[in-house]
Amino acid sequence: MASISMNCFFFTPQAQARPIKTKKISAKPSNVSGKTRNPRKTQRELELKSRGGDKPEPVTEATSYTRLPPREDFSDFSLVSSSYLKLSEEVKLSESNVARVEEKIEFLVENDGEDKEVKKDDDDDDIWGNYRRLDVFEGNSESIDDDDDDDDYEDDVFEYSDETDEEKHEIGKSGYKDGEALCFSGEGEEDEEEEEDETGVKEKGVPAVMRCFDRAKIFVKSGDGGNGVVAFRREKFVPFGGPSGGDGGRGGNVYVEVDGSMNSLLPFRKSVHFRAGRGEHGRGKMQSGAKGVDVVVKVAPGTVVRQAKEVGTEGGEEEEEREVLLELLHPGQRALLIPGGRGGRGNASFKSGMNKVPRIAENGEEGPELWLDLELKLVADVGIVGAPNAGKSTLLSVISAAQPTIANYPFTTLLPNLGVVSFDYDSTMVVADLPGLLEGAHRGFGLGHEFLRHTERCSALVHVVDGSSPQPDLEFEAVRLELELFSPEIAEKPYVVAFNKMDLPDAYEKWPMFKESLRARGIEPFCMSAVQRDGTHEVISTVYELLKKYREANGEPEGLFDLPNENLDHVAKKIDKERRAAINEFKIFRDSGTRAWHVVGAGLQRFVQMTNWRYMDSDKRFQNVLDACGVNKSLRNMGVKEGDTVIVGEMELVWHDSANGSSRPTDSNKTSTDSVRWPQWK
Ligand SMILES: Nc1nc2c(ncn2[C@@H]2O[C@H](COP(=O)(O)OP(=O)(O)OP(=O)(O)O)[C@@H](O)[C@H]2O)c(=O)[nH]1
Ligand SMILES: [Mg+2]
């Protein structure tokens, strides 16, 4: 055997003068992510995959989960239908009635009508690839159709399946195959929340049914690109037809869209995973694969999207510090979140003057994946805050057509209500009635601060004080303090103080003292009787004036249903930029424990992932690229020695010093592709 003179890596034992144990790493290197794939397939594996065997029927349609469960699925839930985020129709002040509903609080838990239906997309089972339509040429195989005369046009396609049996087994075990297990029950999420409770992050005393409507954690993954193929044109009277392997299709994109009919993040309790479809693989006759199916994640207006920590990782930045990826306010807004992976090129794309018979094709690029934190913040102009039982919901029911639950006990309102107040045709405002605040809410008492974040988007507040409480001024102080403790920005918002229940003698007596004490602090309070609608108009007109001033100072915001003409694809662009990092941008470091050299670079990792080791020219190209982008030179400069392990992306290689300094393998024919019978050209 000819000795190999080189100064480069080999990962193919057959190509070495002496045997070198070079293999795909079984464990993931610490610095790289992604799953490890065995680049080699035995002949037997090839045969199995090409014939289909017992494997499921390959389906070209890709994984998709484009729709959330219909709204009716959860609308029977009493909270949603009765009190949560109800956006009423516009009415004039005088048209509304005070809703008096005296209900027991049990209704909140007894009607936890969870819809057990879990959607599954059984059609999507693309992981086996769509190979059966292709002829596979194998070493010693008699199955090659040599009868050219029968076919006027025919392609020889050299293909393989990209899933190992182990991988299939794993997929089977976890039930995590594309198209299945797209919807997880919310149990896991709830468990997480329980854990959070223990650490004191979440508020105490809130039943689980109410927790995850305005926060959700979801997983999104764009589709992998389809693989390119090696194929050659074989046509009657067209000798040497040349390469004709088509490119793989692009993977599906992940979009986020605002659905105006959604009013909570409740659907994400059941549907956590969203995967776009894989691009179809290329085919012979220069046929490119079809693009993968896009997935659209629908969210409620007012949803803030942040990147989350992966499930299982601990510690790290606080949520507030994490960058907001998207803020989606207006129904119809649509953002491209993650673009699908690029399709791998087929051998027709590698044809050049130097290489007219390229035996190389690429794998499709893997689609990126992300865990996202969704948070819903109401899109309201004015927030009604105050102690429990102060009459906040009564006020909202009087000034708008909203019909929140009103009852004579604290914490009647457990989730925010929305109402639209209309003064005139074009002067309206959205008002939110929030759950009551107790002293110590910042320590988790009552409903805690959980819902105060909904006021973050409000331009002004109405602070309702219960005039019949023993000490209204102390109650006022306590609630103000809680607001300040939650967020100084909220405390700085302009507000109106409304002393309520003036129809009661108790309150009537306390009003002069209360007024004096507030005036002494420079605040001009209002008194009203929400039940009798006395004084409510003054309160609401004053707050509208505050709102107008705020709008003038900060510019008129678009109405809720005006679609702003902005491009929200910046997240996708950022991801794409990171993905398309130049191949010569890499870092090399040496692991002190294993003594292995790690070459880390997004461009290189992507290149390794897209290299299809089954094809004979891939080895050569890989070596050339390592040389051209300076990896070999850098390693030499850093003192790499004969026999050292070098890890590039997911590949583990062994370094060999060459005798004459050449950096190119001299014999590249003896590769793993020996098992593929290639057509002979003279
Ligand atoms: N007499 C009198 N009762 C009122 C007035 N406003 C509200 N109430 C009563 O006060 C009780 C509490 O009213 P809600 O509107 O539910 O109070 P809330 O602030 O929304 O209470 P939570 O949602 O529990 O925080 C109900 O029984 C109302 O009928 C008023 O102006 N006068
Ligand atoms: Mg209420």
XYZ file of C-alpha atoms and ligand atoms in Angstrom:
715
model
C 0.000 0.000 0.000
C 1.298 3.392 -0.839
C 2.428 5.328 2.148
C 0.533 8.484 2.753
C 2.434 11.636 2.847
C 0.462 14.322 4.467
C 0.042 16.682 7.280
C -3.610 16.571 7.938
C -6.413 14.692 9.621
C -7.889 11.449 8.592
C -11.051 9.959 9.796
C -11.062 7.035 7.416
C -8.954 4.122 8.514
C -8.881 2.717 5.003
C -7.039 5.734 3.793
C -4.143 5.328 6.192
C -0.889 3.552 5.622
C -1.254 2.267 9.165
C -4.453 1.701 10.963
C -5.723 4.714 12.789
C -8.640 4.452 15.103
C -10.696 7.379 14.080
C -14.333 7.419 14.801
C -17.255 9.632 15.464
C -17.259 10.577 19.090
C -19.868 8.728 21.012
C -20.236 11.354 23.699
C -20.858 14.915 22.761
C -17.770 17.082 23.187
C -18.304 19.599 25.904
C -18.059 22.535 23.579
C -20.305 21.400 20.835
C -23.945 20.733 20.694
C -26.082 18.629 18.471
C -26.454 14.938 18.121
C -23.663 12.704 17.090
C -24.222 10.694 14.003
C -22.277 7.857 12.713
C -21.045 8.928 9.329
C -20.667 5.411 8.138
C -23.371 3.009 7.342
C -22.784 -0.609 6.840
C -23.850 -2.182 3.658
C -26.526 -4.057 5.526
C -27.937 -0.854 6.938
C -28.030 0.622 3.523
C -29.904 -2.273 2.170
C -32.436 -2.199 4.945
C -33.098 1.443 4.558
C -33.280 1.418 0.853
C -35.766 -1.428 0.784
C -37.819 0.009 3.542
C -38.044 -3.250 5.484
C -40.395 -2.973 8.433
C -39.895 0.722 8.692
C -42.867 2.974 8.509
C -43.935 4.281 5.170
C -41.923 7.420 4.477
C -44.108 10.423 4.239
C -43.059 13.444 2.305
C -45.240 15.807 4.254
C -43.281 17.313 7.052
C -43.940 17.823 10.681
C -46.222 20.678 11.291
C -48.183 22.025 14.099
C -49.582 25.147 12.708
C -52.682 25.658 14.752
C -53.388 25.969 18.398
C -56.406 24.229 19.836
C -59.554 26.133 18.967
C -60.664 28.688 21.445
C -63.763 26.687 22.308
C -61.547 23.996 23.752
C -60.854 26.099 26.724
C -63.606 28.651 26.662
C -65.761 26.566 28.972
C -63.305 27.253 31.680
C -65.119 29.549 33.997
C -62.227 31.884 34.580
C -61.702 32.539 30.963
C -65.300 32.954 30.112
C -66.278 34.963 33.104
C -63.499 37.058 34.300
C -60.245 36.652 32.559
C -59.210 39.317 30.151
C -62.649 39.948 28.860
C -62.526 42.668 26.263
C -65.972 44.084 26.125
C -67.606 45.978 23.342
C -67.522 49.692 23.455
C -70.393 51.366 25.238
C -71.256 54.804 26.406
C -70.830 55.449 30.089
C -74.513 55.686 30.671
C -75.370 52.411 28.998
C -73.753 50.034 31.408
C -75.207 48.287 34.386
C -73.651 47.278 37.590
C -73.238 43.580 37.595
C -73.873 42.062 40.932
C -72.852 38.500 41.112
C -72.593 36.827 44.415
C -70.852 33.571 43.831
C -68.812 31.312 45.957
C -65.168 31.152 45.234
C -65.370 27.395 44.699
C -66.311 27.975 41.111
C -62.722 28.707 40.381
C -61.527 25.250 41.096
C -64.520 23.066 40.528
C -64.721 23.878 36.855
C -61.170 23.189 35.961
C -62.413 21.967 32.651
C -59.258 20.853 31.078
C -59.686 19.622 27.629
C -57.910 16.355 27.485
C -57.701 16.301 23.777
C -54.151 16.251 22.602
C -53.494 16.958 19.001
C -51.195 14.698 17.157
C -50.018 14.979 13.705
C -49.708 11.403 12.645
C -49.041 12.272 9.084
C -45.647 13.575 9.758
C -43.108 10.925 9.818
C -40.337 12.137 7.705
C -37.492 10.872 9.736
C -37.018 7.775 7.630
C -36.494 9.883 4.625
C -38.055 9.243 1.314
C -35.538 6.893 -0.107
C -37.487 4.049 -1.483
C -38.085 5.728 -4.727
C -34.357 5.900 -5.309
C -32.184 3.178 -6.652
C -29.392 2.478 -4.286
C -26.159 1.151 -5.625
C -24.292 -1.055 -3.269
C -21.112 -2.994 -3.462
C -21.682 -6.541 -4.730
C -25.287 -5.799 -5.185
C -27.031 -7.355 -8.119
C -29.945 -5.089 -7.903
C -28.702 -2.494 -10.303
C -30.876 -2.094 -13.294
C -28.491 -2.234 -16.185
C -31.155 -2.339 -18.791
C -30.618 1.124 -20.069
C -32.460 0.492 -23.229
C -35.759 0.247 -21.509
C -35.559 3.676 -20.094
C -35.144 6.714 -22.174
C -33.982 8.657 -19.226
C -32.781 7.353 -15.988
C -30.679 8.487 -13.095
C -28.328 6.539 -10.948
C -28.802 7.817 -7.450
C -26.412 7.148 -4.650
C -28.219 7.637 -1.445
C -28.241 6.564 2.111
C -30.464 6.939 5.090
C -29.224 9.438 7.625
C -30.639 7.819 10.738
C -28.834 5.018 12.465
C -30.730 2.161 13.991
C -29.775 3.393 17.435
C -31.224 6.765 16.670
C -34.425 5.189 15.491
C -34.575 3.143 18.616
C -34.119 6.229 20.732
C -36.822 8.006 18.870
C -39.110 5.070 19.350
C -38.417 4.925 23.047
C -39.134 8.505 23.777
C -42.030 8.706 21.415
C -40.433 11.893 20.295
C -40.536 11.343 16.612
C -41.340 14.314 14.413
C -45.019 14.656 14.077
C -45.713 12.993 17.348
C -45.533 14.190 20.886
C -45.949 17.692 19.642
C -48.321 18.423 22.433
C -47.345 17.686 25.909
C -49.740 17.825 28.761
C -49.070 20.733 31.006
C -48.060 18.486 33.859
C -44.378 19.038 33.360
C -44.901 22.730 33.268
C -46.928 22.596 36.399
C -44.278 20.598 38.132
C -41.798 23.250 37.263
C -44.066 25.869 38.664
C -44.433 23.869 41.836
C -40.686 23.846 42.134
C -40.604 27.533 41.643
C -43.091 27.853 44.444
C -40.767 26.066 46.763
C -37.995 28.461 45.972
C -40.337 31.332 46.648
C -40.104 32.804 43.182
C -43.825 32.597 42.527
C -46.595 33.942 44.652
C -48.142 31.883 47.382
C -51.667 30.692 47.561
C -52.610 30.893 43.891
C -54.310 27.738 42.688
C -52.429 25.975 39.911
C -55.310 26.514 37.502
C -54.676 30.229 37.489
C -50.975 30.309 37.152
C -49.822 29.616 33.703
C -52.221 31.618 31.602
C -50.066 34.651 31.247
C -46.727 32.898 31.222
C -45.666 29.940 29.187
C -42.515 28.184 28.149
C -42.396 26.677 24.695
C -39.911 24.916 22.469
C -39.576 25.872 18.842
C -37.443 24.279 16.156
C -37.229 25.144 12.526
C -37.073 22.354 9.978
C -33.835 20.692 8.930
C -32.859 21.106 5.322
C -33.266 18.103 3.040
C -30.155 16.258 1.884
C -28.684 16.680 -1.544
C -28.027 13.517 -3.560
C -25.434 12.169 -5.915
C -26.999 11.109 -9.179
C -25.854 10.789 -12.787
C -27.843 11.245 -15.907
C -28.296 8.084 -17.889
C -30.166 8.584 -21.065
C -30.304 6.858 -24.339
C -27.976 8.492 -26.854
C -26.587 10.771 -24.169
C -23.337 9.237 -23.076
C -21.708 10.733 -20.028
C -24.848 12.638 -19.108
C -23.105 14.171 -16.179
C -24.126 14.760 -12.571
C -27.819 15.306 -11.968
C -28.287 15.082 -8.194
C -30.783 17.668 -6.989
C -30.498 19.861 -3.900
C -32.446 19.210 -0.736
C -35.359 21.490 0.118
C -35.143 24.186 2.745
C -36.528 23.372 6.191
C -39.744 25.026 7.320
C -39.621 28.344 9.183
C -41.042 29.116 12.599
C -43.292 32.179 12.752
C -44.962 33.866 15.689
C -48.266 35.522 14.938
C -50.638 37.573 17.044
C -54.111 36.098 17.069
C -56.665 38.713 18.077
C -59.106 36.028 19.186
C -56.738 34.702 21.811
C -56.840 36.273 25.221
C -54.478 34.148 27.224
C -51.537 31.828 26.903
C -53.640 28.942 28.116
C -53.198 26.841 24.930
C -49.483 26.563 25.703
C -50.301 24.592 28.778
C -50.981 21.660 26.507
C -48.874 22.424 23.462
C -45.288 23.046 24.285
C -43.312 21.816 21.296
C -43.535 23.362 17.856
C -41.424 21.913 15.085
C -41.408 23.016 11.498
C -41.186 20.405 8.785
C -38.025 19.020 7.284
C -37.159 19.909 3.705
C -37.546 17.073 1.268
C -34.379 15.408 0.019
C -33.170 16.126 -3.476
C -33.693 13.564 -6.219
C -32.153 12.562 -9.483
C -32.934 14.342 -12.754
C -31.902 17.578 -11.052
C -35.020 17.578 -8.919
C -34.747 19.738 -5.821
C -36.609 18.712 -2.691
C -39.719 20.561 -1.567
C -39.521 23.102 1.222
C -40.523 21.962 4.700
C -43.849 23.022 6.134
C -43.741 26.207 8.195
C -45.085 26.337 11.697
C -46.973 29.346 13.059
C -47.134 29.828 16.806
C -50.168 31.922 17.638
C -50.026 34.156 20.675
C -52.358 36.643 22.326
C -51.943 40.404 21.776
C -49.534 41.812 24.317
C -47.200 38.825 24.424
C -43.557 39.389 25.216
C -41.148 36.769 23.877
C -37.843 36.096 25.606
C -35.263 33.411 25.149
C -35.548 30.908 27.965
C -33.060 28.652 29.573
C -33.294 25.121 28.331
C -35.334 22.862 30.551
C -33.059 21.334 33.110
C -30.489 24.117 33.202
C -30.288 26.025 36.410
C -29.292 29.432 37.589
C -28.258 32.189 35.262
C -29.661 35.569 34.492
C -32.823 36.879 36.027
C -35.767 37.099 33.718
C -35.717 40.861 33.733
C -32.177 40.852 32.475
C -32.919 38.515 29.635
C -33.255 40.212 26.323
C -36.738 40.683 24.963
C -36.780 39.119 21.514
C -40.215 40.302 20.459
C -43.051 42.369 21.818
C -46.220 41.515 19.946
C -49.104 43.875 20.519
C -51.280 44.032 17.446
C -53.469 41.294 16.026
C -52.102 40.151 12.698
C -48.499 40.985 13.521
C -46.246 38.229 12.300
C -42.583 37.686 12.927
C -40.208 35.201 11.399
C -38.569 33.750 14.469
C -36.298 30.991 13.199
C -35.514 30.358 9.556
C -35.367 26.761 8.388
C -32.098 24.992 7.681
C -30.624 25.240 4.201
C -31.027 22.277 1.919
C -27.866 20.319 1.161
C -26.480 20.636 -2.347
C -26.661 17.714 -4.711
C -23.739 16.680 -6.879
C -24.987 18.725 -9.836
C -24.084 21.821 -7.815
C -20.515 20.643 -7.360
C -19.790 20.238 -11.035
C -16.864 22.320 -12.191
C -14.287 22.414 -14.951
C -11.868 20.573 -12.694
C -14.332 18.012 -11.477
C -16.916 16.987 -14.001
C -17.959 13.893 -12.100
C -18.401 15.097 -8.528
C -19.227 12.303 -6.150
C -20.248 14.532 -3.355
C -23.452 15.914 -1.907
C -24.221 17.712 1.327
C -26.491 16.953 4.237
C -29.229 19.456 4.884
C -28.430 22.052 7.504
C -30.001 21.364 10.881
C -32.685 23.856 11.846
C -31.930 25.810 15.022
C -34.020 25.283 18.116
C -34.924 27.536 21.020
C -36.751 27.488 24.311
C -38.866 30.592 24.639
C -40.509 32.282 27.586
C -43.797 33.893 26.689
C -45.311 36.477 28.949
C -48.613 38.187 28.430
C -48.913 41.786 29.504
C -52.240 43.414 29.002
C -52.491 46.101 26.417
C -54.505 48.543 28.514
C -54.323 52.329 28.763
C -55.507 52.561 32.339
C -55.140 50.128 35.213
C -57.491 50.054 38.227
C -55.553 49.148 41.352
C -56.465 49.063 45.017
C -56.972 46.870 48.035
C -59.252 43.819 47.817
C -62.982 44.541 47.991
C -62.490 48.261 47.321
C -64.899 48.279 44.381
C -62.512 48.095 41.417
C -64.592 45.641 39.438
C -67.719 47.627 40.235
C -66.079 50.717 38.788
C -65.106 48.868 35.618
C -68.618 47.482 35.222
C -70.021 51.010 35.534
C -67.729 52.704 33.069
C -67.633 49.977 30.434
C -69.709 47.095 29.166
C -67.446 44.621 30.924
C -69.223 42.397 33.397
C -66.611 41.283 35.862
C -67.581 39.210 38.843
C -68.434 41.446 41.777
C -68.878 40.107 45.276
C -68.546 41.256 48.819
C -65.407 39.398 49.733
C -61.735 39.965 49.021
C -60.103 38.476 45.941
C -63.247 38.157 43.894
C -61.143 39.135 40.925
C -58.349 36.644 40.505
C -57.407 37.425 36.942
C -57.505 40.783 35.172
C -60.554 42.037 33.285
C -60.523 44.445 30.397
C -63.140 46.975 29.401
C -63.316 49.630 26.718
C -64.479 53.051 27.851
C -65.845 55.255 25.118
C -66.344 58.987 25.546
C -66.825 59.815 21.963
C -66.432 58.191 18.572
C -62.680 58.580 18.527
C -61.878 58.977 22.199
C -61.715 55.584 23.808
C -59.471 53.892 26.278
C -58.942 50.348 27.429
C -59.218 49.910 31.185
C -57.975 46.900 33.124
C -59.355 45.864 36.501
C -56.663 44.046 38.420
C -56.814 41.704 41.389
C -56.603 43.375 44.781
C -53.313 44.145 46.449
C -52.551 43.451 50.078
C -49.849 44.809 52.286
C -46.977 42.375 51.954
C -47.879 41.415 48.405
C -44.212 41.679 47.534
C -43.593 38.880 50.027
C -46.265 36.761 48.388
C -49.318 37.662 50.452
C -52.645 37.607 48.723
C -52.198 37.241 45.026
C -48.807 38.837 45.259
C -47.345 40.924 42.531
C -48.154 38.402 39.899
C -50.623 40.576 38.066
C -49.039 43.952 38.596
C -46.875 43.523 35.563
C -50.049 44.014 33.559
C -49.947 47.651 34.600
C -46.525 48.099 33.051
C -48.069 49.016 29.740
C -50.706 51.307 31.272
C -50.243 55.032 30.868
C -52.251 55.972 33.969
C -53.748 54.316 37.038
C -56.942 54.673 39.047
C -56.373 53.893 42.683
C -59.675 52.886 44.290
C -59.806 53.211 48.084
C -62.495 51.458 50.114
C -64.052 54.354 52.083
C -65.765 51.942 54.480
C -62.514 50.321 55.599
C -61.355 51.132 59.150
C -58.452 53.324 58.030
C -58.705 54.317 54.368
C -55.566 56.442 54.431
C -53.464 53.581 55.784
C -54.928 51.283 53.157
C -54.007 53.847 50.511
C -50.448 54.067 51.860
C -50.022 50.320 51.945
C -51.102 49.862 48.338
C -48.857 52.711 47.158
C -45.956 51.124 48.975
C -46.594 47.799 47.316
C -46.645 49.469 43.920
C -43.337 51.153 44.637
C -41.814 47.930 45.870
C -42.920 46.145 42.733
C -41.645 48.696 40.307
C -40.651 52.340 40.673
C -41.735 52.920 37.059
C -45.291 51.877 37.858
C -45.318 54.032 40.990
C -44.266 57.004 38.889
C -47.185 56.681 36.497
C -49.816 59.423 36.817
C -52.743 58.283 38.912
C -56.140 59.337 40.240
C -57.304 58.467 43.748
C -60.990 57.490 43.973
C -62.474 57.252 47.470
C -65.301 54.761 46.984
C -68.534 53.731 48.719
C -69.582 57.274 49.596
C -73.172 56.034 49.834
C -72.247 54.285 53.089
C -72.330 56.500 56.207
C -69.031 55.064 57.385
C -67.268 56.191 54.261
C -69.055 59.497 54.135
C -67.756 60.328 57.629
C -64.200 59.404 56.825
C -64.031 61.311 53.556
C -63.108 64.792 54.972
C -60.204 63.391 56.949
C -58.999 61.326 54.050
C -59.219 64.284 51.701
C -57.239 66.455 54.087
C -54.514 63.916 54.596
C -54.052 63.451 50.862
C -54.216 67.132 50.079
C -51.468 67.634 52.631
C -49.358 65.398 50.415
C -50.293 67.290 47.297
C -52.768 64.753 45.969
C -56.293 65.762 44.981
C -58.574 62.758 45.681
C -62.018 62.133 44.201
C -64.970 60.620 45.984
C -67.533 58.397 44.327
C -70.096 55.730 44.822
C -69.459 53.181 42.143
C -72.681 51.325 42.869
C -74.761 54.461 42.443
C -72.530 55.802 39.683
C -72.025 59.018 41.587
C -68.744 60.690 40.823
C -67.479 57.924 38.551
C -67.639 60.144 35.501
C -65.365 62.747 37.106
C -62.860 60.063 38.009
C -62.803 58.574 34.576
C -62.718 61.931 32.781
C -59.773 63.016 34.899
C -57.867 59.875 34.161
C -58.670 60.323 30.474
C -57.137 63.798 30.637
C -54.015 62.280 32.195
C -53.955 59.738 29.410
C -54.259 62.395 26.749
C -51.376 64.330 28.267
C -49.310 61.198 28.351
C -50.098 60.467 24.722
C -49.215 63.987 23.688
C -45.914 63.765 25.517
C -45.029 60.331 24.190
C -46.600 60.455 20.781
C -49.946 58.984 19.858
C -49.676 55.223 19.987
C -51.298 53.150 17.343
C -54.655 51.737 18.202
C -54.731 48.145 19.277
C -56.012 46.975 15.936
C -53.854 49.220 13.740
C -51.190 47.054 12.268
C -47.882 48.879 12.422
C -45.791 48.666 9.336
C -42.719 47.232 10.951
C -40.507 44.342 10.081
C -40.230 41.928 12.984
C -37.776 39.536 11.422
C -34.784 40.776 13.369
C -34.581 37.630 15.511
C -34.372 35.426 12.428
C -31.731 37.709 10.945
C -29.663 37.490 14.104
C -29.896 33.704 14.193
C -29.014 33.547 10.520
C -26.016 35.784 11.011
C -24.711 33.625 13.820
C -25.265 30.551 11.708
C -23.521 31.942 8.698
C -20.345 32.784 10.582
C -17.278 32.627 8.350
C -15.612 29.257 8.291
C -12.214 30.759 9.086
C -13.469 32.227 12.361
C -12.581 29.587 14.882
C -10.868 29.127 18.196
C -8.577 26.328 19.218
C -8.075 25.245 22.782
C -6.718 22.184 24.443
C -8.670 20.243 27.024
C -6.403 19.859 30.036
C -8.102 16.593 31.053
C -8.388 14.652 27.828
C -5.503 16.475 26.122
C -7.655 16.742 23.018
C -7.565 19.759 20.754
C -10.927 21.423 20.233
C -11.531 23.510 17.161
C -14.618 25.618 17.830
C -16.347 27.824 15.314
C -19.952 28.119 14.203
C -19.006 28.067 10.519
C -16.811 24.996 10.891
C -19.353 23.162 12.981
C -21.984 23.815 10.389
C -19.621 22.596 7.697
C -18.965 19.356 9.579
C -22.670 18.838 10.165
C -23.442 19.325 6.493
C -20.684 17.053 5.293
C -22.069 13.776 4.108
C -19.339 11.264 4.831
C -20.908 8.618 2.696
C -19.715 10.247 -0.468
C -16.150 9.715 -1.496
C -15.252 13.289 -2.362
C -16.404 14.555 1.025
C -13.161 13.451 2.666
C -11.044 15.331 0.197
C -13.180 18.422 0.469
C -13.040 18.290 4.248
C -9.257 18.138 4.243
C -9.049 20.938 1.731
C -11.324 23.154 3.757
C -9.386 22.552 6.978
C -6.251 23.513 5.137
C -7.738 26.505 3.383
C -9.313 28.030 6.459
C -6.081 27.698 8.413
C -6.994 25.047 10.964
C -4.041 22.827 10.092
C -1.611 25.699 10.207
C -2.922 26.988 13.518
C -2.731 23.545 15.059
C 0.834 23.128 13.857
C 1.737 26.493 15.323
C 0.184 25.522 18.620
C 2.308 22.383 18.750
C 0.025 19.530 17.776
C 1.816 16.198 17.831
C 1.511 12.952 15.948
C -1.407 10.915 17.315
C -3.118 13.829 19.085
C -6.890 13.882 19.071
C -8.473 16.836 17.368
C -12.192 17.503 17.688
C -13.882 19.626 15.056
C -17.581 20.069 15.564
C -18.871 16.561 16.078
C -15.917 14.847 14.456
C -13.068 13.320 16.367
C -9.922 13.053 14.299
C -6.349 11.957 14.780
C -3.466 14.135 13.777
C -0.704 12.733 11.582
C 2.444 14.546 10.696
C 3.387 14.155 7.086
C 6.820 13.259 5.837
C 7.103 15.932 3.214
C 4.870 18.615 4.589
C 2.160 18.027 2.054
C -1.229 18.738 3.451
C -3.247 16.713 1.025
C -4.040 13.047 1.098
C -2.465 11.223 -1.757
C -4.869 8.373 -1.872
C -8.439 9.237 -1.315
C -10.130 6.497 -3.266
C -10.164 4.006 -0.492
C -12.881 5.525 1.584
C -15.937 4.197 3.246
C -17.765 4.622 -0.003
C -16.085 1.531 -1.323
C -19.321 -0.227 -0.609
C -21.055 1.918 -3.186
C -20.619 0.743 -6.727
C -19.858 3.735 -8.812
C -20.390 3.904 -12.531
C -17.201 3.556 -14.479
C -16.060 6.268 -16.792
C -13.337 5.588 -19.273
N -72.215 50.396 49.131
C -71.366 50.289 48.151
N -70.863 49.091 47.876
C -69.988 49.022 46.860
C -69.586 50.111 46.094
N -68.718 49.690 45.158
C -68.571 48.386 45.346
N -69.317 47.960 46.351
C -69.436 46.600 46.867
O -68.197 46.189 47.350
C -68.056 44.780 47.150
C -66.765 44.523 46.425
O -66.852 45.065 45.145
P -65.890 44.600 43.975
O -66.144 45.490 42.831
O -66.001 43.150 43.780
O -64.524 44.936 44.636
P -63.090 44.641 44.057
O -62.188 45.755 44.422
O -63.167 44.311 42.635
O -62.693 43.395 44.915
P -61.632 42.277 44.555
O -61.864 41.869 43.177
O -61.917 41.199 45.529
O -60.297 42.885 44.779
C -69.269 44.326 46.361
O -70.181 43.750 47.240
C -69.816 45.620 45.789
O -71.213 45.569 45.619
C -70.160 51.374 46.399
O -69.921 52.391 45.803
N -71.033 51.380 47.456
Mg -62.767 42.704 41.581
